[in-house]
PDB file of C-alpha atoms in Angstrom:
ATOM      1  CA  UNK N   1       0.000   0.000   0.000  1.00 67.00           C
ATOM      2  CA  UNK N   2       2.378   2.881   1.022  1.00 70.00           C
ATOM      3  CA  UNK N   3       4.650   1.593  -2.336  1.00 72.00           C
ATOM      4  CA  UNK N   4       1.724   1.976  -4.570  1.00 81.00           C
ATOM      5  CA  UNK N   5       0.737   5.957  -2.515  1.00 81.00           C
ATOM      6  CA  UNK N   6       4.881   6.735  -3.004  1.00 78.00           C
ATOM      7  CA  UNK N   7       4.628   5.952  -6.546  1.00 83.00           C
ATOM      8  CA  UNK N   8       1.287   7.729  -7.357  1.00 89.00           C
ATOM      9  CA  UNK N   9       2.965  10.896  -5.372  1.00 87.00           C
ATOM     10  CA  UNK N  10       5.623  10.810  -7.291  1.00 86.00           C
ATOM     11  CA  UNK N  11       3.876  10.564 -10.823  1.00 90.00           C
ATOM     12  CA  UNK N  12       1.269  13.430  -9.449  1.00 93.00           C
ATOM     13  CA  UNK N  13       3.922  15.727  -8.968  1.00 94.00           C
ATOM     14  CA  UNK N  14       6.666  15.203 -11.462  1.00 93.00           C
ATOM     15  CA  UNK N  15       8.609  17.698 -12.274  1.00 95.00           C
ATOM     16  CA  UNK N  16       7.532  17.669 -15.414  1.00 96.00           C
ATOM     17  CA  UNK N  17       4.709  18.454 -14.456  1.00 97.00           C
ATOM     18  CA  UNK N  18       5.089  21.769 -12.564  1.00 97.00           C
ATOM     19  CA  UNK N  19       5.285  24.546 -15.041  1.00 97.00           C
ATOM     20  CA  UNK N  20       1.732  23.569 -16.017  1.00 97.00           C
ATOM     21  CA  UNK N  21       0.595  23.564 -12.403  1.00 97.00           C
ATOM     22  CA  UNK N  22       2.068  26.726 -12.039  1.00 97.00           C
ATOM     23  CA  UNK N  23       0.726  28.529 -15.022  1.00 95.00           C
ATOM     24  CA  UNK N  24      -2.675  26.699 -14.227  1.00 95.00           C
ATOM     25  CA  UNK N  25      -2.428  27.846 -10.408  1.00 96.00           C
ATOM     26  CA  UNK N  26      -2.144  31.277 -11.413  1.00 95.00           C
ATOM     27  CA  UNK N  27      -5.076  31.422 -13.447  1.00 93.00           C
ATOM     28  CA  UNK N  28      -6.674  30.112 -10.756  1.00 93.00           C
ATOM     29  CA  UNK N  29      -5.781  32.655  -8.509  1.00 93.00           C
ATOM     30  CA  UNK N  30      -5.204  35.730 -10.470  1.00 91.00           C
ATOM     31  CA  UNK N  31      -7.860  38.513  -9.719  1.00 89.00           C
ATOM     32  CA  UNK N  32      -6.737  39.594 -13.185  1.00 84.00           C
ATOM     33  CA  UNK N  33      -9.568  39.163 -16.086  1.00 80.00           C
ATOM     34  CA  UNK N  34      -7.879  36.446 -18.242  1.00 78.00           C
ATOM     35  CA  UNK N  35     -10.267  35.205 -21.357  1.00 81.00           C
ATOM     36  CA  UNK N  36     -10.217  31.170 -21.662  1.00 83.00           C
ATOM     37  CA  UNK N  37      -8.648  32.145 -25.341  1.00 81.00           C
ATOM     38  CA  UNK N  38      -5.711  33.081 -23.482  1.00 81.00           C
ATOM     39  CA  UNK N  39      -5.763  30.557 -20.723  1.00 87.00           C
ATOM     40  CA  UNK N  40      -5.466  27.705 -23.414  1.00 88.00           C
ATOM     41  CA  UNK N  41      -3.593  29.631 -25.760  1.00 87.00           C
ATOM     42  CA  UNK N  42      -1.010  29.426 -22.519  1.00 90.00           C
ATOM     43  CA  UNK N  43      -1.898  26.164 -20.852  1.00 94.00           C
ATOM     44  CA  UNK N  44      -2.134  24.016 -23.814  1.00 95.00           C
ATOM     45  CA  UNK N  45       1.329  24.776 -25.578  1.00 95.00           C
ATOM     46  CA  UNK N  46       3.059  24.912 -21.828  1.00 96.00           C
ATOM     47  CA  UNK N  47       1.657  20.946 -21.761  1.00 97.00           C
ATOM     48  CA  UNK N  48       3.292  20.062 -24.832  1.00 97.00           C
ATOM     49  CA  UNK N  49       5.938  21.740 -24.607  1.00 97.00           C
ATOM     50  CA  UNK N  50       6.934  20.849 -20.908  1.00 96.00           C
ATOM     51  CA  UNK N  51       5.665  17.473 -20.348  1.00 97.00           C
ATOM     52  CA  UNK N  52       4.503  15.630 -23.466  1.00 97.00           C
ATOM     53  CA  UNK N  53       8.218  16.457 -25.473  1.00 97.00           C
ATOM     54  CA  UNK N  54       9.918  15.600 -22.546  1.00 95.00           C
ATOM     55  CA  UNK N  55       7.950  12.402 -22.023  1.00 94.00           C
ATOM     56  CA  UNK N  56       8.803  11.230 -25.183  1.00 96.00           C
ATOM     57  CA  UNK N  57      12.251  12.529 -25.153  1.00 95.00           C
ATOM     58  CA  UNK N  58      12.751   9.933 -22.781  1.00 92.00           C
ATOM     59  CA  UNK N  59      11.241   7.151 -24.317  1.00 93.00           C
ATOM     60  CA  UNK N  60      13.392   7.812 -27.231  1.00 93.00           C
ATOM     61  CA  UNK N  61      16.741   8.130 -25.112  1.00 91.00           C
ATOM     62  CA  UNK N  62      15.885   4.934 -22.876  1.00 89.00           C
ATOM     63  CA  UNK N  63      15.184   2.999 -26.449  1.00 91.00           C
ATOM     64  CA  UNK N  64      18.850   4.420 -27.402  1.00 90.00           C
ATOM     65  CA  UNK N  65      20.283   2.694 -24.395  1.00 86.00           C
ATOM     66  CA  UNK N  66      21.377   6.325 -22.983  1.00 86.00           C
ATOM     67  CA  UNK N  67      19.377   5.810 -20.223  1.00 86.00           C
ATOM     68  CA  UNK N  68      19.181   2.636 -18.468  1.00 82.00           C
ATOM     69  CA  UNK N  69      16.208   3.502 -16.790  1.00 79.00           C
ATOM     70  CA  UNK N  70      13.599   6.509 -16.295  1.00 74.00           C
ATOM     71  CA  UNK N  71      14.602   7.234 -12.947  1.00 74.00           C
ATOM     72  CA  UNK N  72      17.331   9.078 -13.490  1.00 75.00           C
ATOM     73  CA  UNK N  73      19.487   8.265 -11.054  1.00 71.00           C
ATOM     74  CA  UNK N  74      22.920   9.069 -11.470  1.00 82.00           C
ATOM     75  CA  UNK N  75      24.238  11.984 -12.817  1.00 85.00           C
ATOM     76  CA  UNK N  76      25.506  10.786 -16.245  1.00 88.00           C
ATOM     77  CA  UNK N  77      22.128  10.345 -17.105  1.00 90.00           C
ATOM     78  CA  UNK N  78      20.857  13.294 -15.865  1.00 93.00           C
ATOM     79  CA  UNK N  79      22.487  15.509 -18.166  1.00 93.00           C
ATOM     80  CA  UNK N  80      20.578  14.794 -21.722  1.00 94.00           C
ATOM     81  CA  UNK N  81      17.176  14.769 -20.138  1.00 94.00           C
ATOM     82  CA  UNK N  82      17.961  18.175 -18.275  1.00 96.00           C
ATOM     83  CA  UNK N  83      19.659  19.480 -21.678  1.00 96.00           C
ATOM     84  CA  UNK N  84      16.203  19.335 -23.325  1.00 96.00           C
ATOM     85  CA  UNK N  85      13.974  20.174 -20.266  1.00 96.00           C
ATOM     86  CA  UNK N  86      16.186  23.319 -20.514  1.00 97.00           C
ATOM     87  CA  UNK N  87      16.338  23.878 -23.904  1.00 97.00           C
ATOM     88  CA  UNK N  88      12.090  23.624 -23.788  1.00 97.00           C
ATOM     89  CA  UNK N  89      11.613  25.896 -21.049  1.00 97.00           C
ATOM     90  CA  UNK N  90      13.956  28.432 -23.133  1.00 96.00           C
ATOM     91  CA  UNK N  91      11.326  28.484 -26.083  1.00 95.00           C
ATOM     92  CA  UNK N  92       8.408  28.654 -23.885  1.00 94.00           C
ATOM     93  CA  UNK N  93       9.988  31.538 -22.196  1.00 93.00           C
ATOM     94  CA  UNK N  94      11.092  33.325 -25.642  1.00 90.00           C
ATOM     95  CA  UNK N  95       8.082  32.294 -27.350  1.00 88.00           C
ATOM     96  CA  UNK N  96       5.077  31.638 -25.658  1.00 88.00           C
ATOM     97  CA  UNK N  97       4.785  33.647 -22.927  1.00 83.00           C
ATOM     98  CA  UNK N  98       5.155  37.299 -24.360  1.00 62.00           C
ATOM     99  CA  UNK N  99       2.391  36.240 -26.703  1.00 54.00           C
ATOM    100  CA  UNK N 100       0.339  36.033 -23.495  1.00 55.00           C
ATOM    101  CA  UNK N 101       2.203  38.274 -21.394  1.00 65.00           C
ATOM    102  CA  UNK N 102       2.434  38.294 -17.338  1.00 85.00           C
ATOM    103  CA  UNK N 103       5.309  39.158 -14.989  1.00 89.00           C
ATOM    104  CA  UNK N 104       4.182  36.589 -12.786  1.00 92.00           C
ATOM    105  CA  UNK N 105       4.661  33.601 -15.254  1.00 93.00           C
ATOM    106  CA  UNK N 106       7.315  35.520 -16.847  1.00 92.00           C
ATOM    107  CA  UNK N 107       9.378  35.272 -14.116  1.00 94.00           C
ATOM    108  CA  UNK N 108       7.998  32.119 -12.581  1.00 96.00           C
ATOM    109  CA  UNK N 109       9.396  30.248 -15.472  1.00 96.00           C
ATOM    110  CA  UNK N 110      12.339  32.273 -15.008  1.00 95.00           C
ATOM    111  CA  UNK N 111      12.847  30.931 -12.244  1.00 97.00           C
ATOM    112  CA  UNK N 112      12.367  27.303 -13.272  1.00 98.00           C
ATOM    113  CA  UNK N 113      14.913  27.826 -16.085  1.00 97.00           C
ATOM    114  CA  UNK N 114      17.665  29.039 -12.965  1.00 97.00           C
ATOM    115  CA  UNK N 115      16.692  26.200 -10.848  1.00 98.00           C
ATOM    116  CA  UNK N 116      16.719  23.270 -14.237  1.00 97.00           C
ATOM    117  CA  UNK N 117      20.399  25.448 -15.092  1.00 97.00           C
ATOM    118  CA  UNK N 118      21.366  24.426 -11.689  1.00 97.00           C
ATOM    119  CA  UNK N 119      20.386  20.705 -11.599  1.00 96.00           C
ATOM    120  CA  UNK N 120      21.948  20.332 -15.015  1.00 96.00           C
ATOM    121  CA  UNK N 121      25.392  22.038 -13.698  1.00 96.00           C
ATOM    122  CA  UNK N 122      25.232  20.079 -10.408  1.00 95.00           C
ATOM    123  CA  UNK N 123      24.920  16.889 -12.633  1.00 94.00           C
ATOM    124  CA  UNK N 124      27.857  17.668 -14.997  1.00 94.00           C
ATOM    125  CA  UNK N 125      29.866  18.046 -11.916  1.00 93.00           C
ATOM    126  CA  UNK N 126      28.675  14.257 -10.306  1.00 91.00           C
ATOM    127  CA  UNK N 127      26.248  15.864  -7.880  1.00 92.00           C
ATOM    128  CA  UNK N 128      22.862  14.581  -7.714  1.00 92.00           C
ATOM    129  CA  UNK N 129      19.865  16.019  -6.274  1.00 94.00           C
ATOM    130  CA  UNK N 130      16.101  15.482  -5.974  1.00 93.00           C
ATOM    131  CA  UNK N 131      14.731  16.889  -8.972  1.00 94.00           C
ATOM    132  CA  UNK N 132      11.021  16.164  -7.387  1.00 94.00           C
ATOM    133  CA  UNK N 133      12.313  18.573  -4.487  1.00 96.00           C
ATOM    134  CA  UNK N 134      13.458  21.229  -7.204  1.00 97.00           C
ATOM    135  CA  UNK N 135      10.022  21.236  -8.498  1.00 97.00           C
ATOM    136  CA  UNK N 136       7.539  21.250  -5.366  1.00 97.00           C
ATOM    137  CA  UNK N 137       9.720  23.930  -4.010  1.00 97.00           C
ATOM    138  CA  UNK N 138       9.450  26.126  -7.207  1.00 98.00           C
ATOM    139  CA  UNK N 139       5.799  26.240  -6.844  1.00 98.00           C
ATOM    140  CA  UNK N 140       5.238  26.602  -2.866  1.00 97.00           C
ATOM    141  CA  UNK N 141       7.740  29.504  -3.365  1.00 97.00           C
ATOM    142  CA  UNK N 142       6.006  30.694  -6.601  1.00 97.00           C
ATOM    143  CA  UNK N 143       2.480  30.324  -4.453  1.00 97.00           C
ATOM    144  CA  UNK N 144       3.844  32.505  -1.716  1.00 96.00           C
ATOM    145  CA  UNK N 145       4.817  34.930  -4.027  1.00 95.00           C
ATOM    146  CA  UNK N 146       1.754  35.186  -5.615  1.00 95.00           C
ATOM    147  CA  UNK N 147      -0.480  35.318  -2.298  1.00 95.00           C
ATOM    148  CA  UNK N 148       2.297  38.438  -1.270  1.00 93.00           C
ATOM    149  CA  UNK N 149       1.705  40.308  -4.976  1.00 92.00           C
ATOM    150  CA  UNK N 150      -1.877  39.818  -4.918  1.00 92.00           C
ATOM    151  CA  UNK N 151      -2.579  40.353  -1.224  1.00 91.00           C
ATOM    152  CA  UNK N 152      -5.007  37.211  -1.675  1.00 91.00           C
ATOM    153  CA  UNK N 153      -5.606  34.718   1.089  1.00 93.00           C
ATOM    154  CA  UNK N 154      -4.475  31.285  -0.616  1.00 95.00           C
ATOM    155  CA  UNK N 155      -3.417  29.582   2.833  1.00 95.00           C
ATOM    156  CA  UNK N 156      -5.007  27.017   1.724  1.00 95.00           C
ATOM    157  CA  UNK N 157      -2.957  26.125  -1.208  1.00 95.00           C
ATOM    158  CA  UNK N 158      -0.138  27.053   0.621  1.00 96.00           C
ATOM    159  CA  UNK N 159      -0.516  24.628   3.094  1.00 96.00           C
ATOM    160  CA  UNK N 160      -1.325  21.474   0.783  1.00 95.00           C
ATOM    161  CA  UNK N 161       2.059  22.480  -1.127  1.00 96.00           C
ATOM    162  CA  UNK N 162       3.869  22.562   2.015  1.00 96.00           C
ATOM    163  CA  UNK N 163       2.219  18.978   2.740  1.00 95.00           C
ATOM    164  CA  UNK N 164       2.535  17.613  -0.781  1.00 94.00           C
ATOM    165  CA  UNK N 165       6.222  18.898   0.142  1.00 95.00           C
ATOM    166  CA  UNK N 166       6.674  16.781   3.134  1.00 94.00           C
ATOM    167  CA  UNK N 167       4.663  13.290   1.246  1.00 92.00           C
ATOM    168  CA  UNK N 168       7.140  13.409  -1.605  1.00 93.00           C
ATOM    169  CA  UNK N 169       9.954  13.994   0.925  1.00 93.00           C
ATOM    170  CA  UNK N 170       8.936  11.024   2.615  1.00 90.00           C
ATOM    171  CA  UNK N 171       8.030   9.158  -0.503  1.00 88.00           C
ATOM    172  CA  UNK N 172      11.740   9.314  -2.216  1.00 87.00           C
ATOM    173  CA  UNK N 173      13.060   8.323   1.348  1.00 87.00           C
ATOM    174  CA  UNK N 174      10.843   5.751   1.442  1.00 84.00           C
ATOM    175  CA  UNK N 175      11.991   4.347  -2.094  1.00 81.00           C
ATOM    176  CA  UNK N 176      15.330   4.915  -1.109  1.00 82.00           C
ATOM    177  CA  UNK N 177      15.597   7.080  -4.462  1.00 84.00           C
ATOM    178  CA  UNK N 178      17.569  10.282  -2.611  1.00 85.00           C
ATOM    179  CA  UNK N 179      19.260  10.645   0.872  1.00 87.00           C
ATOM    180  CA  UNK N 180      18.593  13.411   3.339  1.00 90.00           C
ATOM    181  CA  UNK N 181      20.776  15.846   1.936  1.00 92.00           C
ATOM    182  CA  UNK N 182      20.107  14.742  -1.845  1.00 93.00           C
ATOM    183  CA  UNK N 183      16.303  16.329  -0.766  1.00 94.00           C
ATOM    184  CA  UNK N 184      17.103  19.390   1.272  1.00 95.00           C
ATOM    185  CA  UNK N 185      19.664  20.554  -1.703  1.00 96.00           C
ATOM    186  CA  UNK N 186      17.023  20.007  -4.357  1.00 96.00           C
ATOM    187  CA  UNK N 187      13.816  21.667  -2.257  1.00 97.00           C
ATOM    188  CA  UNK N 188      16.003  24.648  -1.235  1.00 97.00           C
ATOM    189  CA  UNK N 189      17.179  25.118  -4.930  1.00 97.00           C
ATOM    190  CA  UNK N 190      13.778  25.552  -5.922  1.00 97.00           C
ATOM    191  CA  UNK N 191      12.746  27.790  -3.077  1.00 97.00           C
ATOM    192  CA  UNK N 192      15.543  30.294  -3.465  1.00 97.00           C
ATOM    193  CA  UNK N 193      15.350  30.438  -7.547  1.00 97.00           C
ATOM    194  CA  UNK N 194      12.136  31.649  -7.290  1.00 97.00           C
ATOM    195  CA  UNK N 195      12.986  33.335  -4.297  1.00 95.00           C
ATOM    196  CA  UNK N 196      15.479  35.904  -5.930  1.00 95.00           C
ATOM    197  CA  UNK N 197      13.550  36.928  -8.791  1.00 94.00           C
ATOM    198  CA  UNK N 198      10.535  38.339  -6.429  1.00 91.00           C
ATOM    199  CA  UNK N 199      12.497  41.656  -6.256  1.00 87.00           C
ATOM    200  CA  UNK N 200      11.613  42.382  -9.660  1.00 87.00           C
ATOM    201  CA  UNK N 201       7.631  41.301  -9.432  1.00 83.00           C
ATOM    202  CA  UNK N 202       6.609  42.419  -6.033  1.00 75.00           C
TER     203      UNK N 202
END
């Protein structure tokens, strides 16, 4: 039971995953007027883009025998997959969102793109770190910042972040996927990319 609830976690909240969540949260939460003609002329490319390229990105590397599994484990393998995850959130940041434009996205996925430069450095130089941590703590960060620019109430949201922090935490411990440390680095390098951009957005 709890291997079957660490795996769903972990699929729920791929990395992958987050710049959609993000750019969906926002809409969400934005007291800006924001015409569904621009929330899926956003949301819909940010999908492809983000997590069905990537998806199949690697399904085509593990089917080259680059990667000997989609876990990504050790830092040699890292660096392809974080190459193109990079090279992805580029064009959505050069292309897609200044058709649509927002300074909280803008720099949101600024952010990510500091944070996914990071990892891929880190793994170049043998360092691995939890790229699940990376994410969730890009968008609890990118949530506070939104609740501070908007002066909105979104505790709620807040606080299920924070936990969906702690269950993935526990959930790559439990898998024995990361150590300790492995976590902290990657949460922390999520929480401070988005961190030092709020400056320009707040």
């Amino acid at each position: 039971m709890i291997h079957w609830l660490s795996k769903i976690i972990s699929y729920a909240f791929h990395p992958l995953l987050i710049p959609f969540y993000g750019t969906f949260l926002y809409f969400e939460i934005t007291p800006k007027y924001s015409p569904e003609g621009m929330k899926m002329g956003s949301l819909l490319p940010i999908f492809i883009l983000s997590v069905v390229i990537p998806a199949i990105s690697l399904l085509i590397l593990r089917n080259l025998g680059i990667l000997r599994t989609y876990k990504l484990l050790s830092s040699e393998e890292r660096v392809y997959p974080l190459l193109i995850n990079l090279a992805l959130l580029l064009l959505i940041f050069s292309r897609i969102i200044p058709n649509h434009y927002s300074p909280e996205i803008y720099y949101f996925f600024l952010g990510l793109i500091l944070a996914n430069t990071a990892a891929l450095l880190m793994a170049i130089f043998k360092k691995v770190i939890s790229l699940h941590m990376v994410g969730i703590g890009s968008l609890l960060m990118f949530l506070i910042n939104l609740s501070l620019h908007f002066e909105k109430n979104i505790i709620v949201a807040v606080s299920l972040c924070t936990l969906v922090s702690g269950l993935i935490a526990s959930s790559r411990l439990y898998s024995n996927i990361h150590g300790r440390a492995s976590l902290l680095t990657g949460w922390l390098l999520g929480v401070i990319s988005q961190l030092i951009l709020i400056q320009f957005w707040i």
